[in-house]
Every structure is written in structure tokens, then in C-alpha cells.
Coordinates of C-alpha atoms in Angstrom, one line a residue:
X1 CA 36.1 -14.0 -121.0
X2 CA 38.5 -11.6 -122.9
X3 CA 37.7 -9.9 -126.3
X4 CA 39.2 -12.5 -128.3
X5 CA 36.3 -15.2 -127.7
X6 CA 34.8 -16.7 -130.4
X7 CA 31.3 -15.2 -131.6
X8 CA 28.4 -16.9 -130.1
X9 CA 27.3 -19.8 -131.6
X10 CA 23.7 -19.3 -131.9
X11 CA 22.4 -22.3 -133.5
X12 CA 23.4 -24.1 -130.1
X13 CA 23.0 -21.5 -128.0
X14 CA 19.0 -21.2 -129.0
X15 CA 18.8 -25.1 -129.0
X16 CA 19.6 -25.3 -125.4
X17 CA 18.1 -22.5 -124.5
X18 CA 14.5 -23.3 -125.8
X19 CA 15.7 -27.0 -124.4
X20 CA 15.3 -25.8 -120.9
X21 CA 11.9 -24.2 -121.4
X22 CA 10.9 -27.1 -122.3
X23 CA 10.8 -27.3 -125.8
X24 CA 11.6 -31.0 -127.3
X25 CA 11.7 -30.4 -130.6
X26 CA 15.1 -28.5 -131.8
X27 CA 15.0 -26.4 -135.0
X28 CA 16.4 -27.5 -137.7
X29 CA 18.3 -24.7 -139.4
X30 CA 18.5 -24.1 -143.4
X31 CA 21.8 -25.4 -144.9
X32 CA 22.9 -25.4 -148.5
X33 CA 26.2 -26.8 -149.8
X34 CA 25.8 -25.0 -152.6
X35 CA 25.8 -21.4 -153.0
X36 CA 24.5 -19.3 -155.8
X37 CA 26.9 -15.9 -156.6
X38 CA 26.6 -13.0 -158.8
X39 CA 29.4 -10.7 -159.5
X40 CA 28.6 -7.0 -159.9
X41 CA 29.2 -6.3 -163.5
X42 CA 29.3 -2.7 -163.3
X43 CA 31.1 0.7 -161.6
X44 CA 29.8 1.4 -157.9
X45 CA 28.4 4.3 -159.0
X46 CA 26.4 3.0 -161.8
X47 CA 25.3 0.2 -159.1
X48 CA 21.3 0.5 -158.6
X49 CA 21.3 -0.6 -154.6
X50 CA 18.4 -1.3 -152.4
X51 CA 18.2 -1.7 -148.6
X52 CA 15.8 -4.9 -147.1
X53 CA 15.4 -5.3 -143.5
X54 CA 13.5 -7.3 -140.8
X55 CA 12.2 -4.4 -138.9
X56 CA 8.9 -3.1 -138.8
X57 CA 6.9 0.2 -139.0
X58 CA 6.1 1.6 -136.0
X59 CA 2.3 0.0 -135.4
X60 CA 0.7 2.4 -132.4
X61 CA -1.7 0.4 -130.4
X62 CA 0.1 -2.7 -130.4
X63 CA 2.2 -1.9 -127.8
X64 CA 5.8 -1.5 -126.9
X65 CA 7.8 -0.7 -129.7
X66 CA 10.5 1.7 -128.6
X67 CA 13.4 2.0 -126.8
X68 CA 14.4 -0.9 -124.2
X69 CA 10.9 -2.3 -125.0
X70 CA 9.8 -6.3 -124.3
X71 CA 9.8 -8.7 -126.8
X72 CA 6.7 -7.9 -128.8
X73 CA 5.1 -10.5 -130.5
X74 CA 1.7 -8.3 -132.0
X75 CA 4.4 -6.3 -134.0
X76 CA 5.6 -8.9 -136.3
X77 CA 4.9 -8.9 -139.7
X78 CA 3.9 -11.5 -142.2
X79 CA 4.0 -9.9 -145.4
X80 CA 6.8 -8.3 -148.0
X81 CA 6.2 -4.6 -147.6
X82 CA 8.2 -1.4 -149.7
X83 CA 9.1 2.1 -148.4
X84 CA 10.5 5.8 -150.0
X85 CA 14.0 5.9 -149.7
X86 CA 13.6 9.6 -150.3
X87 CA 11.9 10.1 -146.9
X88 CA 12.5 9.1 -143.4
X89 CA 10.7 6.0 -141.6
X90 CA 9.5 5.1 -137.9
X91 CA 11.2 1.3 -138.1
X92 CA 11.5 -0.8 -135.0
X93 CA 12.6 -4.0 -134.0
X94 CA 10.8 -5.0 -130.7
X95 CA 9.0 -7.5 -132.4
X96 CA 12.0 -9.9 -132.8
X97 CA 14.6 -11.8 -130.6
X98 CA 17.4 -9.3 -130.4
X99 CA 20.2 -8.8 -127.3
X100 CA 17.7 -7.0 -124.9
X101 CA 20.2 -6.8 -122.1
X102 CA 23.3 -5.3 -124.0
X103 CA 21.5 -2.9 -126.4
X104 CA 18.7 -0.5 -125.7
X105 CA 17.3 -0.1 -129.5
X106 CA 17.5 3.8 -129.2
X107 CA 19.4 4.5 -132.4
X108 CA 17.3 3.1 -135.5
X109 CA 20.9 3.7 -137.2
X110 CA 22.1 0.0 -136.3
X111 CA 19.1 -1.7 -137.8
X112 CA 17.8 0.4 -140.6
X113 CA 20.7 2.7 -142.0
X114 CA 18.2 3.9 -145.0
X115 CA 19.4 7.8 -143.9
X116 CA 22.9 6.8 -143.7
X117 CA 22.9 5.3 -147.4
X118 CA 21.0 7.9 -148.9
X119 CA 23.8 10.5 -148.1
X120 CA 26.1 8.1 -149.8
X121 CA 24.1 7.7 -153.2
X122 CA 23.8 11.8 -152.6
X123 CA 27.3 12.0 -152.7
X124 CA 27.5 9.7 -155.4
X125 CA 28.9 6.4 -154.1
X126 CA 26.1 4.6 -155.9
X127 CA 22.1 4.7 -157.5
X128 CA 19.9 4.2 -154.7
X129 CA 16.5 2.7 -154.9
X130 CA 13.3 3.6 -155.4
X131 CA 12.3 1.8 -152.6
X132 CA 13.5 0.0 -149.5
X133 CA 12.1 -3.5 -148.6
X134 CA 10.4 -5.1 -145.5
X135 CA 11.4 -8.9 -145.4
X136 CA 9.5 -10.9 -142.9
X137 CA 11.2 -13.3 -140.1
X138 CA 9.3 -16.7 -140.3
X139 CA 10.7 -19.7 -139.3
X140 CA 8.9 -21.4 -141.8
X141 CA 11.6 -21.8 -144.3
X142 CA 9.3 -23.2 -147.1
X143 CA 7.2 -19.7 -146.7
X144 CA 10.7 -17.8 -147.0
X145 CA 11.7 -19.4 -150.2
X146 CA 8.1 -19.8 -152.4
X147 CA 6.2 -16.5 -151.3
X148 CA 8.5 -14.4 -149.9
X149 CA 11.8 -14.2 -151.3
X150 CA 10.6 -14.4 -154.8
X151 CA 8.2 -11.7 -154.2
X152 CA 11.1 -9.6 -152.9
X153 CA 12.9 -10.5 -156.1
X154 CA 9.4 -8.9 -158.3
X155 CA 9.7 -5.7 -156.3
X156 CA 13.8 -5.6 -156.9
X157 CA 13.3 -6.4 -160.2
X158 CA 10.4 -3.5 -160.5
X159 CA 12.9 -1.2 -159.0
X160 CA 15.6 -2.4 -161.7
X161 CA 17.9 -3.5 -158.8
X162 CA 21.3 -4.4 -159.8
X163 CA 22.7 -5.3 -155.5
X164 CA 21.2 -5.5 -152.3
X165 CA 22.2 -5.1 -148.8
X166 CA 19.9 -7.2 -146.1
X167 CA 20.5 -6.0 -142.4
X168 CA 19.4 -8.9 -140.4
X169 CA 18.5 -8.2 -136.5
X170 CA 17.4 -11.5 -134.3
X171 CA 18.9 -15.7 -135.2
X172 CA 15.7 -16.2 -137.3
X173 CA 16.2 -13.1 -139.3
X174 CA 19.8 -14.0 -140.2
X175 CA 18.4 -17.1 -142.0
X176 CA 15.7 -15.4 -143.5
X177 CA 17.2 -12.9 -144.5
X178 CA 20.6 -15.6 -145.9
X179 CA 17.6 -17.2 -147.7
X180 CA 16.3 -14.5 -149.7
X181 CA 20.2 -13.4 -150.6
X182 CA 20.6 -16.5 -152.0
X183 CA 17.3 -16.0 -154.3
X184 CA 18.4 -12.6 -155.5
X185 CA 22.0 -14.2 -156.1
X186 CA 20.4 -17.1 -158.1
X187 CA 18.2 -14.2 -160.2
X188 CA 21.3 -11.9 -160.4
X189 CA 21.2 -9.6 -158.0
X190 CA 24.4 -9.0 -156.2
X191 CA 24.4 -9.2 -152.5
X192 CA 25.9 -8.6 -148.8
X193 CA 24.0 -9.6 -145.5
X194 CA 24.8 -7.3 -142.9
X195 CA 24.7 -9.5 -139.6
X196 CA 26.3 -10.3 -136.2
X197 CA 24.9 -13.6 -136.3
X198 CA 27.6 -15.4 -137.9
X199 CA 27.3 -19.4 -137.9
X200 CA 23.4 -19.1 -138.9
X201 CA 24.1 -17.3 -142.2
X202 CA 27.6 -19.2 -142.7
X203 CA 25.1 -22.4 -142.0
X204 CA 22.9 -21.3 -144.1
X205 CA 25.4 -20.4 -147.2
X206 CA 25.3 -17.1 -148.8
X207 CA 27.7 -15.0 -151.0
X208 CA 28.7 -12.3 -149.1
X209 CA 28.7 -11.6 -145.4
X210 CA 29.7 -8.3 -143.2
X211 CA 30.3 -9.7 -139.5
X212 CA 29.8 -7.2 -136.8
X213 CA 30.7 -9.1 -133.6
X214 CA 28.2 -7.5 -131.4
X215 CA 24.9 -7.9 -129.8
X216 CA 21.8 -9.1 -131.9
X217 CA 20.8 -5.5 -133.1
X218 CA 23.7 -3.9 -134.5
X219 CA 24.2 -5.3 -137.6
X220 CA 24.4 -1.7 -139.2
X221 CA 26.8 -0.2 -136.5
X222 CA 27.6 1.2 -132.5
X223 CA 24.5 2.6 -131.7
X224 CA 24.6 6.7 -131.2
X225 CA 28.8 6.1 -133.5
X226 CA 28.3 7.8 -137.0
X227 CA 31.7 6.7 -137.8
X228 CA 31.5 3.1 -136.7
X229 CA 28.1 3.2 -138.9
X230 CA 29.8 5.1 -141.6
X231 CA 32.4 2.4 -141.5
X232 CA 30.0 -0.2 -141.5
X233 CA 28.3 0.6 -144.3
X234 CA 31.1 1.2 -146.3
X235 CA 32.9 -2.5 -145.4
X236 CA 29.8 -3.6 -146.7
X237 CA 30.1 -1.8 -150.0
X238 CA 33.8 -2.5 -150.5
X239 CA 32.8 -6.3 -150.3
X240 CA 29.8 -6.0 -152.5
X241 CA 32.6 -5.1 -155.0
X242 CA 36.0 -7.1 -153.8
X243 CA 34.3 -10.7 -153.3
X244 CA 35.2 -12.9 -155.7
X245 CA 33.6 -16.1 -155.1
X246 CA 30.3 -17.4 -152.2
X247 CA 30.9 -17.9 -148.9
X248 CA 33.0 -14.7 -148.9
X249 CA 32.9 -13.3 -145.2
X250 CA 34.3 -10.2 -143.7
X251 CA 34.5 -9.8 -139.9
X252 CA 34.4 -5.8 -139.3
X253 CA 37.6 -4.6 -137.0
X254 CA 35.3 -2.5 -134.7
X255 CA 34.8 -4.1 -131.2
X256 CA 32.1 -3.6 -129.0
X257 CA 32.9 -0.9 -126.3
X258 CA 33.3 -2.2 -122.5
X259 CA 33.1 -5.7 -121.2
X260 CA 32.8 -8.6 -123.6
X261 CA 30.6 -10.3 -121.1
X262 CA 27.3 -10.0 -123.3
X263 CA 28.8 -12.9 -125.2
X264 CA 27.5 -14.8 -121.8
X265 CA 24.2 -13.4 -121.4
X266 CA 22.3 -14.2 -124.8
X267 CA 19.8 -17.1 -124.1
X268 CA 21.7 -18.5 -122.2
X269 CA 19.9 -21.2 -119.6
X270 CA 23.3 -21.7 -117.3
X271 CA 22.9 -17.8 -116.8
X272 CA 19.0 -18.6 -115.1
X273 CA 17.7 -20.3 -112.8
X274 CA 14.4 -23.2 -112.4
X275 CA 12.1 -19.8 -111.6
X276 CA 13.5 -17.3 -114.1
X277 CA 13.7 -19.9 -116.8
X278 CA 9.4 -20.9 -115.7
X279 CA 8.5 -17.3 -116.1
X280 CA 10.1 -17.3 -119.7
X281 CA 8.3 -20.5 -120.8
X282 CA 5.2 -19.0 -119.8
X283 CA 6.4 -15.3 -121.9
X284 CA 7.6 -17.5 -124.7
X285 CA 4.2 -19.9 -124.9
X286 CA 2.1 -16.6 -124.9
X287 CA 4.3 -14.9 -127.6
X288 CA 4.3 -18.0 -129.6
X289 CA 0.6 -18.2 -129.8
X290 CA 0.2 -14.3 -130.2
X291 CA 2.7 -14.8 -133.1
X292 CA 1.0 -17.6 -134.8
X293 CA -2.8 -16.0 -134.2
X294 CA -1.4 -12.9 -136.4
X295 CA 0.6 -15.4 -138.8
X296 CA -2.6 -16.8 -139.6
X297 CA -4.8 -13.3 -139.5
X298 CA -1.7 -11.6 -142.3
X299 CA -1.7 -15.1 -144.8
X300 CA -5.4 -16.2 -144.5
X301 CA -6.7 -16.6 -148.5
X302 CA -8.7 -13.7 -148.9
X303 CA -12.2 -15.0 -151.4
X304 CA -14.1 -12.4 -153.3
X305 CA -17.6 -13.0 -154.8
X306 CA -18.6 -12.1 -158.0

């Protein structure tokens, strides 16, 4: 493999992969032919800009969460939550599918860049936020679109967001986080989807997309490169201004340092074999039901008497 392979296809990656554990039923990912777009009106620097992402605060007692930690299903979220942008946060990303092997999640700075963009709107780039936004991962696409995306439009709206940048982490976040840029877009809110996920949110259909051709993780950068996050951020800035019409991707000229073997690696079934690929039915069974338990726990009606 040299560096000029194609990106990993995920969508059929993920397909085969869950095929071999044993899984009949394929996913069936969101696709839209139509996209919705809204132009920024205004100067950068008039521009009130939020930050959503798919990772999660830092829950102690429900186990591994830092660096080079397991797949954790008890760390998901369910639920739209808000942050500061004025102070610092403890967000981690154990809880979804990202590229275990290749990256060691030790530099928040690839997922959540909230530090990184606040010294931008301090230098004046643009108006950040009030707040920064939690977006949950759910493969249930009808969730994404009636509860959650429009209640991360209320909040933006609140806030009197004018753009948005989503950094997306694991496949399932790419689409959910596609699917709430294409409510803000339809609400006008201008917005770019940070990802390295490419055919799910080109699948999917959104306006703008930054591609990072790296490992699941990364969206917002090299871990433990300032410049290559600087960069980043500022590719994703340029296009919230330059695009001119949906479906407008840019692929970020940074590569990923060393071999580009990890392209191989990812879910990949012809990489295990009958006893490796047993073990991760059984992990994958016990993180589905884990997942689902607190699904149901986070969006259970809640009845008060009076």
C-alpha cells in the first residue's frame, strides 16, 4: 500500500466486518440527494461560531476513559449536552468506535479543539460561543433527526449562532453528526463537518466537509502537532467562508506520519482470524447490550405526579 490509496471506505468496510461476527442484518446508512446550504452572510469576524462534538465528559466510575483505553460502552451518552467555552473540559472518546490501533487518544486536541478555537476568536478570527455542544452518536437515525438535531438547533439558536463546526470521531458519528449539519443548514446556520470518515458523510450529503485522511480520531489534527491542528482548524474556517454550493469537500494536504498501513487494519475481518474474530462477537454482543441498557436508562419518559 503506498500513500496514495484511496481513503477507506467505511460503509463496506463495517458491513463486512460486523458480517463476519455474525451479524445478518447490514446497516442501512442515511442518504439524501438533496442537500440543504446556507451561505455565511457576514465578515469572519462578525461570525458567532460554536463547536459540537461526539465526545463525552470524563464519567469516573465507569471505567476506562483515557489514553489507549478499550472500547467503552458505559460512557456513551444519549442526550444533547452544552459546555463553557471560556473554560477548559475533561472530553473523551473511549466510548465510540475510533482507530484503536493507530491512535492512542492522548491529545484531546484532535477531537475537541475547543482551546485551540478560543485563541483564534481571542485573536479575533471570529465571535465564539457561549457554549460548546455535546451531540450524541445513535444509530437510530429517526432519534438523530426529531429529538436531537433540532434540540441542538434550540441551543444554537439560544446562543445566537450564525456557523458551526461538528468534529466527528467514530463511522456512526460521521452520520450523526452529517445529520444534524444538514438541520442547522436547513435552519440557517452555516456549517463544516470536520471528519476523516469520508464516504459516510459524502453518503449522507452535507454542505461542507474538511477531510483529514487519517485514523478514526483525528478529525481536528496530528495528535501532540499544534501546527497541523492550527492548520486544521483554519482549512475548516477558510471553507466555512469559500464554499459556494453543498456537497463542497476539501481533503486537507497533511498526511499521516509513517506507514500508511493503518488503512489495512480498521475492522477489517481478512486482518483476523475464526478465534480473534469469536472473541470480538462476544466484546461486541456485551457492548451492544451495555449500550442499549443505558439508551434506555438516558431516554426513559420521566412521569411526575401532582
Amino acid at each position: 500500500m503506498t500513500a496514495s490509496q484511496p481513503p477507506i471506505a467505511y460503509m463496506a468496510r463495517t458491513r463486512a466486518y460486523y458480517l463476519a461476527l455474525g451479524y445478518a442484518n447490514p446497516y442501512a446508512w442515511a442518504h439524501y440527494d438533496t442537500v440543504p446550504f446556507t451561505p455565511l452572510d457576514r465578515a469572519l469576524a462578525a461570525t458567532r461560531l460554536t463547536l459540537v462534538t461526539t465526545a463525552a465528559p470524563f464519567q469516573p466510575g465507569k471505567g476506562e476513559q483515557g489514553p489507549g483505553a478499550p472500547y467503552n460502552a458505559a460512557a456513551k451518552f444519549y442526550q444533547v449536552y452544552s459546555g463553557d467555552t471560556a473554560t477548559d473540559h475533561d472530553l473523551r472518546i473511549a466510548h465510540v468506535a475510533i482507530d484503536r490501533q493507530h491512535t492512542t487518544m492522548t491529545d484531546s486536541g484532535t477531537w475537541f479543539p475547543l482551546p485551540r478555537l478560543r485563541a483564534l476568536a481571542e485573536q479575533g478570527e471570529f465571535l465564539l460561543a457561549g457554549r460548546f455542544h455535546g451531540f450524541p452518536t445513535n444509530r437510530s437515525q429517526r432519534q438523530t433527526l426529531a429529538v436531537d438535531a433540532p434540540e441542538l438547533l434550540a441551543r444554537c439558536r439560544a446562543d445566537g449562532v450564525q456557523a458551526a463546526l461538528l468534529v466527528a470521531n467514530c463511522p456512526v458519528c460521521h452520520q450523526s453528526l452529517a445529520l444534524a449539519a444538514r438541520h442547522l443548514e436547513a435552519n440557517g446556520i452555516a456549517t463544516v463537518v470536520l471528519g476523516c470518515a469520508r464516504d459516510v458523510v459524502e453518503h449522507c450529503g452535507v454542505p461542507r466537509l474538511l477531510f483529514s485522511d487519517f485514523p478514526l480520531g483525528n478529525a481536528a489534527g496530528r495528535p501532540h502537532d499544534p501546527e497541523a491542528q492550527q492548520q486544521t482548524l483554519r482549512l475548516a474556517l477558510d471553507l466555512l467562508l469559500q464554499a459556494t454550493a453543498p456537497r463542497t469537500t476539501w481533503q486537507s494536504p497533511l498526511a499521516w506520519p509513517g506507514s500508511p498501513d493503518w488503512k489495512l487494519d480498521y475492522a477489517n475481518p481478512e486482518r483476523l482470524d475464526p478465534a480473534a474474530l469469536a472473541g470480538l462477537r462476544q466484546e461486541a454482543e456485551a457492548a451492544r447490550l451495555t449500550a442499549r441498557q443505558l439508551r434506555d436508562d438516558s431516554l426513559a419518559p420521566t412521569f411526575c405526579s401532582l
